Amino acid sequence: MLSSEKELAYYGDDFTGSTDVLESLSLKGKKTVLWLRIPHPSELKEFEDYSCVGLAGVSRSKDPEWMNSELPAVFKFLKSLNPQYVHYKVCSTFDSNVDKGNIATAMKIGIQTIEPSWTSILVGTPKIKRYVCFGELFADYKGEVFPIDRHPVMSCHPATPMTESNLIKHMQALGSDDCVSFNLAMYNGVNSHSHLSSLIAAQKVVLFDSFDETSLAKAGAFIKDHSQTGTHFTVSSSGFEDAIYFDSERIESPSIVGKSRILALSGSCSLITSAQISYAIENGFSPIKLDVSRLIDENSREVYLNEVTEHCTELLTDQISPLVYSALGPNEETLNLVKNSGCESFDQVLGQFLGNIASKVAESGMIDRIAVAGGDTSGYCLQSLNVDALTFVAPFCPGVPLCRTHSKHANFNGLEVALKGGQMGDDDFFVKLLAGEE
């Protein structure tokens, strides 16, 4: 048991979501360190004055068997920090299914391990155009807002398509029957607090609406008012931090300076990432399209890794930024190739391959800024580097901060990294990360 007490401790179900919370807390003046593994107590001493601690994970891509094996130790670590809040961070698209990234399974393990005073769900995150109203989830796509089950991208996500916008029904389908909606109509009623208290007393998991700044602030106030004793557990997006620290003043942060070159890596098959890759290529990045067949083949993988790495270093020597990517949007041919290969952990193989590229290039000292696209990819990629933890540098685009690595290895210490989920960022994401802010 660790003796230190923290204000908030969280686990991100993927690395991009983990850095999203890191940003939200940091911009509210909460010093936060994000670990890439459970740290030894002696390692925490370096960050003793940090009020919030995160742990970046990969449960979003894992099955319930993995969760039951791995998550109890995660929650025990978070609980040992004696925080007021423990947050299991999920994506604001809330996509998961019974066999992959099952949110209900993770929530059940968390409740059993942490034994919280009560549990909440808050998904709507207005700053990135994700909204929950009367328990229904909506998300923006190119300026138009869709119910999540009719969203052009998320309704047909290749791994976890969202087929239900009602989050209570979605949780029921995942295996949880204890969730109830505390919706907008209840926020301003004279009996709102007593009604919430009765739900908590009945050991219900309470889903809050949040579709604008006002409703977000009210949700945060309800949670804080009813979390004065014990530990509060939440299964939420980064909207949770925006809600409970709504009244905290946003701190000033430095501008991001431009670089002569960066290394960009993508394992995302999102249409949004595809547009970003195309825009980057049109604006000076040099594309390196991965040969998935060689990547899958264990016999050729190491040779292929060296070939791609050499190509990257040649480009960087000429002050050109390489962009290594596996796909331009959903590609049936690639998906079928992976399926027919029998490679059951392609996300992990791809992420580790990209991480090994980053590792070899970083060892050369030719880069100090890396961009990684893809939630699952980012996790496995960063785990392949000798990085212990991340801290916040500056906001870049909503939900995607620029972070700094902390490592015992000099070549990997102090690197700047930006990790983005497939749905995040504008078309100029990679180009802007290279050019910096004017």
Tab-separated table of N, CA, C and O in Angstrom, residues 330-377:
chain	number	residue	atom	x	y	z
A	330	PRO	N	-10.885	2.267	-44.452
A	330	PRO	CA	-11.216	0.841	-44.395
A	330	PRO	C	-10.923	0.176	-45.739
A	330	PRO	O	-11.367	0.647	-46.777
A	331	ASN	N	-10.159	-0.885	-45.715
A	331	ASN	CA	-9.741	-1.544	-46.941
A	331	ASN	C	-10.092	-3.026	-46.845
A	331	ASN	O	-9.477	-3.759	-46.068
A	332	GLU	N	-11.074	-3.436	-47.621
A	332	GLU	CA	-11.541	-4.825	-47.549
A	332	GLU	C	-10.430	-5.807	-47.911
A	332	GLU	O	-10.312	-6.880	-47.312
A	333	GLU	N	-9.595	-5.435	-48.886
A	333	GLU	CA	-8.514	-6.328	-49.302
A	333	GLU	C	-7.544	-6.577	-48.148
A	333	GLU	O	-7.134	-7.718	-47.893
A	334	THR	N	-7.180	-5.480	-47.438
A	334	THR	CA	-6.271	-5.619	-46.299
A	334	THR	C	-6.914	-6.407	-45.178
A	334	THR	O	-6.288	-7.289	-44.574
A	335	LEU	N	-8.184	-6.110	-44.882
A	335	LEU	CA	-8.887	-6.817	-43.822
A	335	LEU	C	-8.977	-8.310	-44.116
A	335	LEU	O	-8.785	-9.148	-43.228
A	336	ASN	N	-9.252	-8.652	-45.360
A	336	ASN	CA	-9.341	-10.059	-45.736
A	336	ASN	C	-7.973	-10.736	-45.659
A	336	ASN	O	-7.863	-11.905	-45.270
A	337	LEU	N	-6.933	-9.986	-46.028
A	337	LEU	CA	-5.572	-10.525	-45.951
A	337	LEU	C	-5.218	-10.873	-44.511
A	337	LEU	O	-4.677	-11.948	-44.234
A	338	VAL	N	-5.549	-9.962	-43.605
A	338	VAL	CA	-5.272	-10.196	-42.185
A	338	VAL	C	-6.093	-11.372	-41.674
A	338	VAL	O	-5.580	-12.263	-40.974
A	339	LYS	N	-7.367	-11.397	-42.032
A	339	LYS	CA	-8.260	-12.461	-41.574
A	339	LYS	C	-7.793	-13.826	-42.063
A	339	LYS	O	-7.755	-14.802	-41.298
A	340	ASN	N	-7.412	-13.900	-43.331
A	340	ASN	CA	-7.022	-15.178	-43.912
A	340	ASN	C	-5.633	-15.631	-43.470
A	340	ASN	O	-5.273	-16.797	-43.633
A	341	SER	N	-4.858	-14.702	-42.914
A	341	SER	CA	-3.496	-15.047	-42.493
A	341	SER	C	-3.468	-15.830	-41.192
A	341	SER	O	-2.466	-16.465	-40.867
A	342	GLY	N	-4.559	-15.742	-40.440
A	342	GLY	CA	-4.589	-16.396	-39.137
A	342	GLY	C	-3.908	-15.587	-38.050
A	342	GLY	O	-3.733	-16.069	-36.926
A	343	CYS	N	-3.545	-14.356	-38.368
A	343	CYS	CA	-2.907	-13.474	-37.379
A	343	CYS	C	-3.991	-12.910	-36.468
A	343	CYS	O	-4.718	-11.988	-36.834
A	344	GLU	N	-4.111	-13.466	-35.259
A	344	GLU	CA	-5.206	-13.101	-34.363
A	344	GLU	C	-4.942	-11.821	-33.588
A	344	GLU	O	-5.836	-11.282	-32.946
A	345	SER	N	-3.714	-11.338	-33.594
A	345	SER	CA	-3.379	-10.129	-32.831
A	345	SER	C	-2.722	-9.107	-33.741
A	345	SER	O	-1.660	-8.569	-33.433
A	346	PHE	N	-3.367	-8.841	-34.878
A	346	PHE	CA	-2.767	-7.941	-35.867
A	346	PHE	C	-2.551	-6.545	-35.304
A	346	PHE	O	-1.527	-5.906	-35.591
A	347	ASP	N	-3.510	-6.042	-34.513
A	347	ASP	CA	-3.345	-4.712	-33.919
A	347	ASP	C	-2.037	-4.632	-33.137
A	347	ASP	O	-1.311	-3.637	-33.227
A	348	GLN	N	-1.761	-5.668	-32.372
A	348	GLN	CA	-0.542	-5.692	-31.566
A	348	GLN	C	0.700	-5.803	-32.446
A	348	GLN	O	1.697	-5.105	-32.228
A	349	VAL	N	0.646	-6.677	-33.447
A	349	VAL	CA	1.783	-6.839	-34.363
A	349	VAL	C	2.089	-5.528	-35.076
A	349	VAL	O	3.247	-5.096	-35.167
A	350	LEU	N	1.036	-4.871	-35.573
A	350	LEU	CA	1.206	-3.600	-36.276
A	350	LEU	C	1.751	-2.526	-35.349
A	350	LEU	O	2.703	-1.811	-35.694
A	351	GLY	N	1.147	-2.391	-34.169
A	351	GLY	CA	1.589	-1.369	-33.231
A	351	GLY	C	3.029	-1.563	-32.805
A	351	GLY	O	3.815	-0.600	-32.733
A	352	GLN	N	3.417	-2.803	-32.541
A	352	GLN	CA	4.797	-3.079	-32.137
A	352	GLN	C	5.770	-2.835	-33.285
A	352	GLN	O	6.891	-2.365	-33.066
A	353	PHE	N	5.337	-3.133	-34.499
A	353	PHE	CA	6.184	-2.875	-35.672
A	353	PHE	C	6.446	-1.376	-35.806
A	353	PHE	O	7.591	-0.945	-36.011
A	354	LEU	N	5.393	-0.586	-35.692
A	354	LEU	CA	5.559	0.873	-35.768
A	354	LEU	C	6.398	1.382	-34.599
A	354	LEU	O	7.218	2.292	-34.757
A	355	GLY	N	6.209	0.785	-33.414
A	355	GLY	CA	7.005	1.178	-32.261
A	355	GLY	C	8.481	0.863	-32.457
A	355	GLY	O	9.353	1.638	-32.050
A	356	ASN	N	8.762	-0.273	-33.092
A	356	ASN	CA	10.154	-0.624	-33.359
A	356	ASN	C	10.791	0.331	-34.365
A	356	ASN	O	11.984	0.653	-34.271
A	357	ILE	N	10.001	0.792	-35.328
A	357	ILE	CA	10.503	1.822	-36.253
A	357	ILE	C	10.867	3.080	-35.466
A	357	ILE	O	11.961	3.647	-35.619
A	358	ALA	N	9.927	3.522	-34.609
A	358	ALA	CA	10.172	4.723	-33.811
A	358	ALA	C	11.398	4.560	-32.922
A	358	ALA	O	12.208	5.482	-32.768
A	359	SER	N	11.544	3.367	-32.344
A	359	SER	CA	12.673	3.110	-31.451
A	359	SER	C	14.001	3.217	-32.186
A	359	SER	O	14.943	3.888	-31.735
A	360	LYS	N	14.086	2.570	-33.343
A	360	LYS	CA	15.328	2.589	-34.110
A	360	LYS	C	15.650	3.993	-34.626
A	360	LYS	O	16.812	4.421	-34.628
A	361	VAL	N	14.630	4.717	-35.053
A	361	VAL	CA	14.863	6.077	-35.554
A	361	VAL	C	15.263	6.999	-34.401
A	361	VAL	O	16.165	7.834	-34.538
A	362	ALA	N	14.599	6.850	-33.241
A	362	ALA	CA	14.932	7.691	-32.085
A	362	ALA	C	16.360	7.454	-31.624
A	362	ALA	O	17.058	8.387	-31.197
A	363	GLU	N	16.826	6.207	-31.709
A	363	GLU	CA	18.192	5.897	-31.313
A	363	GLU	C	19.222	6.633	-32.161
A	363	GLU	O	20.338	6.902	-31.712
A	364	SER	N	18.835	6.981	-33.386
A	364	SER	CA	19.745	7.706	-34.271
A	364	SER	C	19.880	9.176	-33.888
A	364	SER	O	20.781	9.864	-34.360
A	365	GLY	N	18.959	9.655	-33.031
A	365	GLY	CA	18.992	11.056	-32.614
A	365	GLY	C	18.497	12.022	-33.673
A	365	GLY	O	18.701	13.242	-33.551
A	366	MET	N	17.807	11.523	-34.693
A	366	MET	CA	17.398	12.371	-35.822
A	366	MET	C	16.050	13.040	-35.608
A	366	MET	O	15.666	13.906	-36.391
A	367	ILE	N	15.303	12.624	-34.594
A	367	ILE	CA	13.984	13.212	-34.355
A	367	ILE	C	13.807	13.500	-32.874
A	367	ILE	O	14.428	12.868	-32.022
A	368	ASP	N	12.963	14.469	-32.576
A	368	ASP	CA	12.544	14.677	-31.193
A	368	ASP	C	11.040	14.899	-31.095
A	368	ASP	O	10.529	15.291	-30.060
A	369	ARG	N	10.321	14.625	-32.221
A	369	ARG	CA	8.852	14.704	-32.200
A	369	ARG	C	8.277	13.579	-33.059
A	369	ARG	O	8.711	13.375	-34.195
A	370	ILE	N	7.297	12.870	-32.483
A	370	ILE	CA	6.671	11.724	-33.152
A	370	ILE	C	5.159	11.875	-33.090
A	370	ILE	O	4.608	12.263	-32.050
A	371	ALA	N	4.489	11.554	-34.185
A	371	ALA	CA	3.025	11.490	-34.211
A	371	ALA	C	2.603	10.058	-34.463
A	371	ALA	O	3.167	9.384	-35.333
A	372	VAL	N	1.611	9.580	-33.695
A	372	VAL	CA	1.090	8.228	-33.884
A	372	VAL	C	-0.433	8.303	-33.979
A	372	VAL	O	-1.083	8.870	-33.097
A	373	ALA	N	-0.989	7.728	-35.046
A	373	ALA	CA	-2.437	7.711	-35.247
A	373	ALA	C	-2.977	6.311	-35.046
A	373	ALA	O	-2.400	5.339	-35.546
A	374	GLY	N	-4.074	6.219	-34.307
A	374	GLY	CA	-4.716	4.938	-34.045
A	374	GLY	C	-4.673	4.611	-32.567
A	374	GLY	O	-3.601	4.547	-31.970
A	375	GLY	N	-5.852	4.433	-31.953
A	375	GLY	CA	-5.905	4.198	-30.510
A	375	GLY	C	-5.169	2.936	-30.083
A	375	GLY	O	-4.314	2.961	-29.202
A	376	ASP	N	-5.468	1.811	-30.732
A	376	ASP	CA	-4.791	0.559	-30.396
A	376	ASP	C	-3.327	0.628	-30.790
A	376	ASP	O	-2.433	0.200	-30.051
A	377	THR	N	-3.071	1.187	-31.971
A	377	THR	CA	-1.701	1.302	-32.468
A	377	THR	C	-0.828	2.085	-31.505
A	377	THR	O	0.308	1.699	-31.210
